[in-house]
PDB file of C-alpha atoms and ligand atoms in Angstrom:
ATOM      1  CA  MET A 231     -29.088  80.408 -23.221  1.00 78.00           C
ATOM      2  CA  THR A 232     -27.666  79.111 -19.963  1.00 95.00           C
ATOM      3  CA  ILE A 233     -29.625  77.258 -17.313  1.00 98.00           C
ATOM      4  CA  LYS A 234     -29.271  80.308 -15.079  1.00 98.00           C
ATOM      5  CA  ASN A 235     -30.736  82.613 -17.765  1.00 98.00           C
ATOM      6  CA  ASN A 236     -33.612  80.225 -18.358  1.00 98.00           C
ATOM      7  CA  ILE A 237     -34.466  80.096 -14.668  1.00 98.00           C
ATOM      8  CA  GLU A 238     -34.321  83.865 -14.377  1.00 97.00           C
ATOM      9  CA  THR A 239     -36.629  84.255 -17.369  1.00 97.00           C
ATOM     10  CA  LEU A 240     -39.131  81.814 -15.882  1.00 98.00           C
ATOM     11  CA  ARG A 241     -38.934  83.529 -12.503  1.00 97.00           C
ATOM     12  CA  SER A 242     -39.805  86.860 -14.050  1.00 96.00           C
ATOM     13  CA  VAL A 243     -42.812  85.283 -15.775  1.00 96.00           C
ATOM     14  CA  LEU A 244     -43.929  83.774 -12.464  1.00 96.00           C
ATOM     15  CA  SER A 245     -43.259  86.792 -10.294  1.00 93.00           C
ATOM     16  CA  GLY A 246     -46.391  88.134  -8.695  1.00 89.00           C
ATOM     17  CA  LYS A 247     -48.337  85.004  -9.655  1.00 93.00           C
ATOM     18  CA  LYS A 248     -48.071  82.963  -6.430  1.00 93.00           C
ATOM     19  CA  CYS A 249     -46.792  80.087  -8.491  1.00 97.00           C
ATOM     20  CA  GLU A 250     -43.767  77.946  -7.712  1.00 98.00           C
ATOM     21  CA  LEU A 251     -41.306  76.644 -10.253  1.00 98.00           C
ATOM     22  CA  ILE A 252     -40.512  72.932 -10.081  1.00 98.00           C
ATOM     23  CA  ALA A 253     -37.392  72.341 -12.185  1.00 98.00           C
ATOM     24  CA  VAL A 254     -37.911  68.973 -13.849  1.00 98.00           C
ATOM     25  CA  SER A 255     -34.444  67.426 -13.817  1.00 98.00           C
ATOM     26  CA  LYS A 256     -35.250  63.883 -14.969  1.00 98.00           C
ATOM     27  CA  THR A 257     -32.434  62.428 -17.118  1.00 98.00           C
ATOM     28  CA  GLN A 258     -30.254  65.486 -16.330  1.00 98.00           C
ATOM     29  CA  PRO A 259     -26.802  64.899 -14.843  1.00 97.00           C
ATOM     30  CA  ASN A 260     -25.884  66.292 -11.444  1.00 98.00           C
ATOM     31  CA  ASP A 261     -23.675  69.072 -12.832  1.00 97.00           C
ATOM     32  CA  LYS A 262     -26.649  70.545 -14.705  1.00 98.00           C
ATOM     33  CA  ILE A 263     -28.779  70.321 -11.579  1.00 98.00           C
ATOM     34  CA  MET A 264     -26.006  72.126  -9.683  1.00 98.00           C
ATOM     35  CA  GLU A 265     -26.100  74.925 -12.257  1.00 98.00           C
ATOM     36  CA  ALA A 266     -29.775  75.400 -11.470  1.00 98.00           C
ATOM     37  CA  TYR A 267     -29.023  75.115  -7.759  1.00 98.00           C
ATOM     38  CA  GLN A 268     -26.406  77.848  -8.051  1.00 98.00           C
ATOM     39  CA  ALA A 269     -29.031  80.034  -9.697  1.00 98.00           C
ATOM     40  CA  GLY A 270     -31.058  79.625  -6.493  1.00 98.00           C
ATOM     41  CA  GLN A 271     -33.384  76.802  -7.562  1.00 98.00           C
ATOM     42  CA  ARG A 272     -34.281  74.432  -4.711  1.00 98.00           C
ATOM     43  CA  LEU A 273     -37.380  72.556  -5.965  1.00 98.00           C
ATOM     44  CA  PHE A 274     -36.675  69.748  -8.407  1.00 98.00           C
ATOM     45  CA  GLY A 275     -38.984  67.181 -10.002  1.00 98.00           C
ATOM     46  CA  GLU A 276     -38.094  63.630 -11.001  1.00 98.00           C
ATOM     47  CA  ASN A 277     -40.156  60.802 -12.465  1.00 98.00           C
ATOM     48  CA  LYS A 278     -38.071  57.734 -11.528  1.00 98.00           C
ATOM     49  CA  VAL A 279     -37.588  56.629  -7.946  1.00 98.00           C
ATOM     50  CA  LYS A 280     -34.081  55.201  -8.260  1.00 98.00           C
ATOM     51  CA  GLU A 281     -32.798  58.229 -10.143  1.00 98.00           C
ATOM     52  CA  MET A 282     -34.301  60.597  -7.598  1.00 98.00           C
ATOM     53  CA  GLU A 283     -32.810  58.609  -4.714  1.00 98.00           C
ATOM     54  CA  ASN A 284     -29.332  58.711  -6.280  1.00 98.00           C
ATOM     55  CA  LYS A 285     -29.585  62.447  -6.834  1.00 98.00           C
ATOM     56  CA  TRP A 286     -30.855  63.036  -3.305  1.00 98.00           C
ATOM     57  CA  GLN A 287     -27.838  61.174  -1.932  1.00 98.00           C
ATOM     58  CA  ALA A 288     -25.314  63.016  -4.098  1.00 98.00           C
ATOM     59  CA  LEU A 289     -26.655  66.576  -4.051  1.00 98.00           C
ATOM     60  CA  PRO A 290     -27.125  69.301  -1.378  1.00 98.00           C
ATOM     61  CA  LYS A 291     -29.590  68.370   1.339  1.00 98.00           C
ATOM     62  CA  ASP A 292     -31.598  71.580   1.109  1.00 98.00           C
ATOM     63  CA  ILE A 293     -32.973  70.501  -2.278  1.00 98.00           C
ATOM     64  CA  GLN A 294     -36.649  69.590  -2.102  1.00 98.00           C
ATOM     65  CA  TRP A 295     -37.396  66.570  -4.269  1.00 99.00           C
ATOM     66  CA  HIS A 296     -40.795  66.276  -5.926  1.00 98.00           C
ATOM     67  CA  MET A 297     -41.994  62.988  -7.402  1.00 98.00           C
ATOM     68  CA  ILE A 298     -43.945  63.861 -10.543  1.00 98.00           C
ATOM     69  CA  GLY A 299     -44.087  60.561 -12.433  1.00 97.00           C
ATOM     70  CA  HIS A 300     -46.254  57.496 -12.038  1.00 96.00           C
ATOM     71  CA  LEU A 301     -45.326  55.820  -8.748  1.00 97.00           C
ATOM     72  CA  GLN A 302     -45.438  52.083  -8.170  1.00 97.00           C
ATOM     73  CA  THR A 303     -46.516  50.910  -4.732  1.00 98.00           C
ATOM     74  CA  ASN A 304     -43.431  48.759  -4.215  1.00 98.00           C
ATOM     75  CA  LYS A 305     -41.123  51.762  -4.710  1.00 98.00           C
ATOM     76  CA  VAL A 306     -42.684  54.089  -2.146  1.00 98.00           C
ATOM     77  CA  LYS A 307     -40.322  52.826   0.559  1.00 98.00           C
ATOM     78  CA  TYR A 308     -37.279  54.218  -1.258  1.00 98.00           C
ATOM     79  CA  LEU A 309     -38.526  57.784  -1.417  1.00 98.00           C
ATOM     80  CA  ALA A 310     -40.511  57.913   1.839  1.00 98.00           C
ATOM     81  CA  PRO A 311     -37.516  59.083   3.941  1.00 98.00           C
ATOM     82  CA  PHE A 312     -36.900  62.249   1.948  1.00 98.00           C
ATOM     83  CA  VAL A 313     -39.530  63.098  -0.678  1.00 98.00           C
ATOM     84  CA  SER A 314     -40.937  66.597  -0.314  1.00 98.00           C
ATOM     85  CA  LEU A 315     -44.131  66.235  -2.362  1.00 99.00           C
ATOM     86  CA  ILE A 316     -45.615  63.402  -4.433  1.00 98.00           C
ATOM     87  CA  HIS A 317     -47.623  64.932  -7.306  1.00 98.00           C
ATOM     88  CA  SER A 318     -48.833  61.701  -8.833  1.00 98.00           C
ATOM     89  CA  VAL A 319     -51.031  59.900  -6.303  1.00 98.00           C
ATOM     90  CA  ASP A 320     -53.781  58.113  -8.196  1.00 97.00           C
ATOM     91  CA  SER A 321     -55.109  55.202  -6.118  1.00 97.00           C
ATOM     92  CA  GLN A 322     -56.152  54.178  -2.639  1.00 97.00           C
ATOM     93  CA  LYS A 323     -53.626  51.355  -2.732  1.00 97.00           C
ATOM     94  CA  LEU A 324     -50.865  53.905  -3.244  1.00 98.00           C
ATOM     95  CA  ILE A 325     -52.188  56.130  -0.432  1.00 98.00           C
ATOM     96  CA  GLU A 326     -52.226  53.103   1.886  1.00 98.00           C
ATOM     97  CA  GLU A 327     -48.595  52.366   1.116  1.00 98.00           C
ATOM     98  CA  ILE A 328     -47.525  56.012   1.458  1.00 98.00           C
ATOM     99  CA  ASN A 329     -49.242  56.069   4.858  1.00 98.00           C
ATOM    100  CA  LYS A 330     -47.479  52.874   5.906  1.00 98.00           C
ATOM    101  CA  GLN A 331     -44.065  54.171   4.852  1.00 98.00           C
ATOM    102  CA  GLY A 332     -44.753  57.575   6.402  1.00 98.00           C
ATOM    103  CA  ASN A 333     -45.466  55.803   9.676  1.00 98.00           C
ATOM    104  CA  LYS A 334     -42.243  53.764   9.433  1.00 98.00           C
ATOM    105  CA  ASN A 335     -40.221  56.908   8.790  1.00 98.00           C
ATOM    106  CA  ASN A 336     -42.152  58.898  11.366  1.00 98.00           C
ATOM    107  CA  ARG A 337     -43.060  61.653   8.914  1.00 98.00           C
ATOM    108  CA  VAL A 338     -46.216  62.883   7.265  1.00 98.00           C
ATOM    109  CA  ILE A 339     -45.822  62.698   3.484  1.00 98.00           C
ATOM    110  CA  ALA A 340     -47.316  65.502   1.407  1.00 98.00           C
ATOM    111  CA  CYS A 341     -49.242  64.408  -1.682  1.00 98.00           C
ATOM    112  CA  LEU A 342     -51.242  65.784  -4.569  1.00 98.00           C
ATOM    113  CA  LEU A 343     -54.007  63.718  -6.108  1.00 98.00           C
ATOM    114  CA  GLN A 344     -53.565  63.338  -9.842  1.00 98.00           C
ATOM    115  CA  VAL A 345     -56.717  63.924 -11.847  1.00 98.00           C
ATOM    116  CA  HIS A 346     -57.205  62.624 -15.374  1.00 97.00           C
ATOM    117  CA  ILE A 347     -58.027  65.688 -17.469  1.00 96.00           C
ATOM    118  CA  ALA A 348     -56.519  64.803 -20.868  1.00 93.00           C
ATOM    119  CA  LYS A 349     -58.287  63.205 -23.809  1.00 85.00           C
ATOM    120  CA  GLU A 350     -55.569  60.577 -24.151  1.00 79.00           C
ATOM    121  CA  GLU A 351     -56.315  57.219 -22.573  1.00 73.00           C
ATOM    122  CA  SER A 352     -52.697  56.701 -21.629  1.00 69.00           C
ATOM    123  CA  LYS A 353     -52.436  59.471 -19.033  1.00 67.00           C
ATOM    124  CA  PHE A 354     -52.729  58.378 -15.430  1.00 85.00           C
ATOM    125  CA  GLY A 355     -55.104  59.899 -12.947  1.00 95.00           C
ATOM    126  CA  LEU A 356     -58.401  59.717 -11.131  1.00 97.00           C
ATOM    127  CA  ASP A 357     -61.725  60.718 -12.591  1.00 96.00           C
ATOM    128  CA  GLU A 358     -63.973  63.041 -10.617  1.00 96.00           C
ATOM    129  CA  GLN A 359     -65.915  60.230  -8.946  1.00 96.00           C
ATOM    130  CA  GLU A 360     -62.788  58.359  -7.920  1.00 97.00           C
ATOM    131  CA  LEU A 361     -61.243  61.581  -6.634  1.00 97.00           C
ATOM    132  CA  LYS A 362     -64.228  62.376  -4.454  1.00 96.00           C
ATOM    133  CA  SER A 363     -64.498  58.907  -2.984  1.00 96.00           C
ATOM    134  CA  LEU A 364     -60.754  58.863  -2.259  1.00 97.00           C
ATOM    135  CA  LEU A 365     -60.986  62.228  -0.484  1.00 97.00           C
ATOM    136  CA  GLU A 366     -63.627  60.735   1.812  1.00 96.00           C
ATOM    137  CA  LYS A 367     -61.144  58.087   2.956  1.00 96.00           C
ATOM    138  CA  ILE A 368     -58.054  60.233   3.621  1.00 97.00           C
ATOM    139  CA  ASN A 369     -58.988  60.542   7.292  1.00 96.00           C
ATOM    140  CA  ASP A 370     -57.850  56.923   7.726  1.00 96.00           C
ATOM    141  CA  TYR A 371     -54.296  57.815   6.682  1.00 98.00           C
ATOM    142  CA  PRO A 372     -52.703  60.114   9.275  1.00 97.00           C
ATOM    143  CA  PHE A 373     -49.235  59.902   7.720  1.00 98.00           C
ATOM    144  CA  VAL A 374     -50.573  61.342   4.468  1.00 98.00           C
ATOM    145  CA  LYS A 375     -51.295  65.024   3.918  1.00 98.00           C
ATOM    146  CA  VAL A 376     -53.219  65.924   0.769  1.00 98.00           C
ATOM    147  CA  ARG A 377     -52.176  69.399  -0.317  1.00 98.00           C
ATOM    148  CA  GLY A 378     -54.029  69.706  -3.613  1.00 98.00           C
ATOM    149  CA  LEU A 379     -54.418  68.389  -7.143  1.00 98.00           C
ATOM    150  CA  MET A 380     -52.244  67.726 -10.178  1.00 98.00           C
ATOM    151  CA  GLY A 381     -53.168  67.308 -13.810  1.00 97.00           C
ATOM    152  CA  MET A 382     -51.635  66.956 -17.256  1.00 97.00           C
ATOM    153  CA  ALA A 383     -53.363  68.368 -20.311  1.00 96.00           C
ATOM    154  CA  THR A 384     -53.552  66.638 -23.683  1.00 95.00           C
ATOM    155  CA  LEU A 385     -50.347  66.942 -25.731  1.00 93.00           C
ATOM    156  CA  THR A 386     -51.689  69.089 -28.540  1.00 94.00           C
ATOM    157  CA  ASP A 387     -51.257  72.442 -30.285  1.00 95.00           C
ATOM    158  CA  ASP A 388     -54.941  73.110 -29.676  1.00 97.00           C
ATOM    159  CA  LYS A 389     -54.701  75.872 -27.058  1.00 97.00           C
ATOM    160  CA  GLU A 390     -58.450  75.980 -26.544  1.00 98.00           C
ATOM    161  CA  LEU A 391     -58.534  72.308 -25.612  1.00 97.00           C
ATOM    162  CA  ILE A 392     -55.651  72.728 -23.148  1.00 98.00           C
ATOM    163  CA  LYS A 393     -57.374  75.723 -21.637  1.00 98.00           C
ATOM    164  CA  LYS A 394     -60.605  73.783 -21.297  1.00 98.00           C
ATOM    165  CA  GLU A 395     -58.820  70.951 -19.474  1.00 98.00           C
ATOM    166  CA  PHE A 396     -56.923  73.214 -17.088  1.00 98.00           C
ATOM    167  CA  SER A 397     -60.045  75.298 -16.395  1.00 98.00           C
ATOM    168  CA  TYR A 398     -61.961  72.141 -15.570  1.00 98.00           C
ATOM    169  CA  LEU A 399     -59.292  71.150 -13.020  1.00 98.00           C
ATOM    170  CA  LYS A 400     -59.240  74.637 -11.517  1.00 98.00           C
ATOM    171  CA  GLN A 401     -63.026  74.562 -11.126  1.00 98.00           C
ATOM    172  CA  LEU A 402     -62.858  71.160  -9.436  1.00 98.00           C
ATOM    173  CA  PHE A 403     -60.102  72.458  -7.146  1.00 98.00           C
ATOM    174  CA  ASP A 404     -62.127  75.550  -6.186  1.00 98.00           C
ATOM    175  CA  ASP A 405     -65.253  73.457  -5.520  1.00 97.00           C
ATOM    176  CA  LEU A 406     -63.312  71.093  -3.252  1.00 97.00           C
ATOM    177  CA  LYS A 407     -61.764  74.025  -1.392  1.00 94.00           C
ATOM    178  CA  GLU A 408     -65.237  74.962  -0.190  1.00 93.00           C
ATOM    179  CA  LYS A 409     -65.967  71.507   1.183  1.00 91.00           C
ATOM    180  CA  LYS A 410     -65.200  70.222   4.652  1.00 86.00           C
ATOM    181  CA  PHE A 411     -62.907  67.228   4.618  1.00 90.00           C
ATOM    182  CA  SER A 412     -60.678  65.636   7.240  1.00 91.00           C
ATOM    183  CA  LYS A 413     -57.866  67.649   8.832  1.00 93.00           C
ATOM    184  CA  ASN A 414     -55.188  66.081   6.675  1.00 96.00           C
ATOM    185  CA  ILE A 415     -56.654  67.552   3.493  1.00 97.00           C
ATOM    186  CA  GLU A 416     -55.784  71.107   2.583  1.00 96.00           C
ATOM    187  CA  MET A 417     -56.597  72.203  -0.969  1.00 96.00           C
ATOM    188  CA  LYS A 418     -53.749  74.671  -1.503  1.00 97.00           C
ATOM    189  CA  GLU A 419     -51.704  73.553  -4.472  1.00 98.00           C
ATOM    190  CA  LEU A 420     -52.717  73.091  -8.072  1.00 98.00           C
ATOM    191  CA  SER A 421     -49.867  71.527 -10.049  1.00 98.00           C
ATOM    192  CA  MET A 422     -50.371  72.052 -13.764  1.00 98.00           C
ATOM    193  CA  GLY A 423     -48.323  73.244 -16.691  1.00 98.00           C
ATOM    194  CA  MET A 424     -45.075  72.146 -18.316  1.00 98.00           C
ATOM    195  CA  THR A 425     -42.799  73.690 -20.963  1.00 98.00           C
ATOM    196  CA  SER A 426     -45.360  73.570 -23.767  1.00 97.00           C
ATOM    197  CA  ASP A 427     -48.389  74.732 -21.811  1.00 98.00           C
ATOM    198  CA  TYR A 428     -47.354  76.562 -18.638  1.00 98.00           C
ATOM    199  CA  PRO A 429     -48.509  80.010 -19.885  1.00 97.00           C
ATOM    200  CA  ILE A 430     -52.030  78.600 -20.252  1.00 98.00           C
ATOM    201  CA  ALA A 431     -51.769  76.850 -16.874  1.00 98.00           C
ATOM    202  CA  LEU A 432     -50.793  80.153 -15.257  1.00 98.00           C
ATOM    203  CA  GLU A 433     -53.809  81.869 -16.791  1.00 97.00           C
ATOM    204  CA  CYS A 434     -55.940  79.090 -15.333  1.00 98.00           C
ATOM    205  CA  GLY A 435     -54.617  79.463 -11.773  1.00 98.00           C
ATOM    206  CA  SER A 436     -51.728  77.010 -11.460  1.00 98.00           C
ATOM    207  CA  THR A 437     -49.718  77.265  -8.228  1.00 98.00           C
ATOM    208  CA  MET A 438     -46.912  74.927  -9.360  1.00 98.00           C
ATOM    209  CA  VAL A 439     -45.529  74.589 -12.860  1.00 98.00           C
ATOM    210  CA  ARG A 440     -43.295  71.603 -13.659  1.00 98.00           C
ATOM    211  CA  VAL A 441     -40.805  72.775 -16.255  1.00 98.00           C
ATOM    212  CA  GLY A 442     -37.908  70.752 -17.676  1.00 98.00           C
ATOM    213  CA  THR A 443     -37.088  71.521 -21.307  1.00 98.00           C
ATOM    214  CA  ALA A 444     -37.368  75.311 -20.960  1.00 98.00           C
ATOM    215  CA  ILE A 445     -34.685  75.148 -18.241  1.00 98.00           C
ATOM    216  CA  PHE A 446     -32.316  72.360 -19.259  1.00 98.00           C
ATOM    217  CA  GLY A 447     -32.975  72.098 -22.992  1.00 96.00           C
ATOM    218  CA  GLU A 448     -34.194  69.032 -24.873  1.00 94.00           C
ATOM    219  CA  ARG A 449     -33.750  65.689 -23.144  1.00 92.00           C
ATOM    220  CA  ASN A 450     -31.921  62.846 -24.952  1.00 81.00           C
TER     221      ASN A 450
HETATM  222  C1  PLP B 726     -41.230  65.467 -17.911  1.00 66.54           C
HETATM  223  C2  PLP B 726     -42.394  66.009 -17.183  1.00 66.54           C
HETATM  224  C3  PLP B 726     -42.611  67.403 -17.104  1.00 66.54           C
HETATM  225  C4  PLP B 726     -41.724  68.433 -17.756  1.00 66.54           C
HETATM  226  O1  PLP B 726     -41.780  68.374 -19.132  1.00 66.54           O
HETATM  227  P1  PLP B 726     -41.114  69.508 -20.063  1.00 66.54           P
HETATM  228  O2  PLP B 726     -41.890  69.445 -21.313  1.00 66.54           O
HETATM  229  O3  PLP B 726     -39.687  69.117 -20.252  1.00 66.54           O
HETATM  230  O4  PLP B 726     -41.244  70.813 -19.360  1.00 66.54           O
HETATM  231  C5  PLP B 726     -43.698  67.836 -16.357  1.00 66.54           C
HETATM  232  N1  PLP B 726     -44.522  66.972 -15.734  1.00 66.54           N
HETATM  233  C6  PLP B 726     -44.352  65.649 -15.790  1.00 66.54           C
HETATM  234  C7  PLP B 726     -45.296  64.764 -15.074  1.00 66.54           C
HETATM  235  C8  PLP B 726     -43.277  65.125 -16.514  1.00 66.54           C
HETATM  236  O5  PLP B 726     -43.124  63.791 -16.562  1.00 66.54           O
END
């Protein structure tokens, strides 16, 4: 299967679902990314700041770059000029820095708050309490726009567990949608699902799936 075929297959699965495809291009060389680009793909996800910056410089400027990996505060300045959406915001310290760099670059930076939904300890993200208290403070950061939530399910073959985790995040998302927060919070996007679990994420109401392997093949 070619990259183009893979993207077309995914698009047909997503059609009618109001869900966007983020092509996760981490570790992939620019010629592979260009194959996806030529198939019409414009949203790409990366998990390393330096790699994303290099790709942004080398590749067409109408690509929208999404940061999906854990982001260190001291690296925000490198992506602040161009990043389209940061999926992995998980602390107030990080929000503060994103706001500062947004101000410097005179742009409002769109973010998703990452929620810890997996059983594994190692996954990053906020718990429900931390999420709610962070949402109360977003008003202080005018160069940040919160556009929704992101979550990663446990890496497991247990479909029921994955479904439980995604459903929990969807419920949280829907509850927050009903609440009144500051103007720079708009609960619109729910980023969940990757190659192994995106069909379940779609069932559970995902609006953005982050898919790498099913487009580009196995990473080295
Ligand atoms: C790598 C990665 C993905 C994509 O993983 P695949 O299994 O290749 O689809 C999705 N989300 C995050 C946060 C990732 O780091």
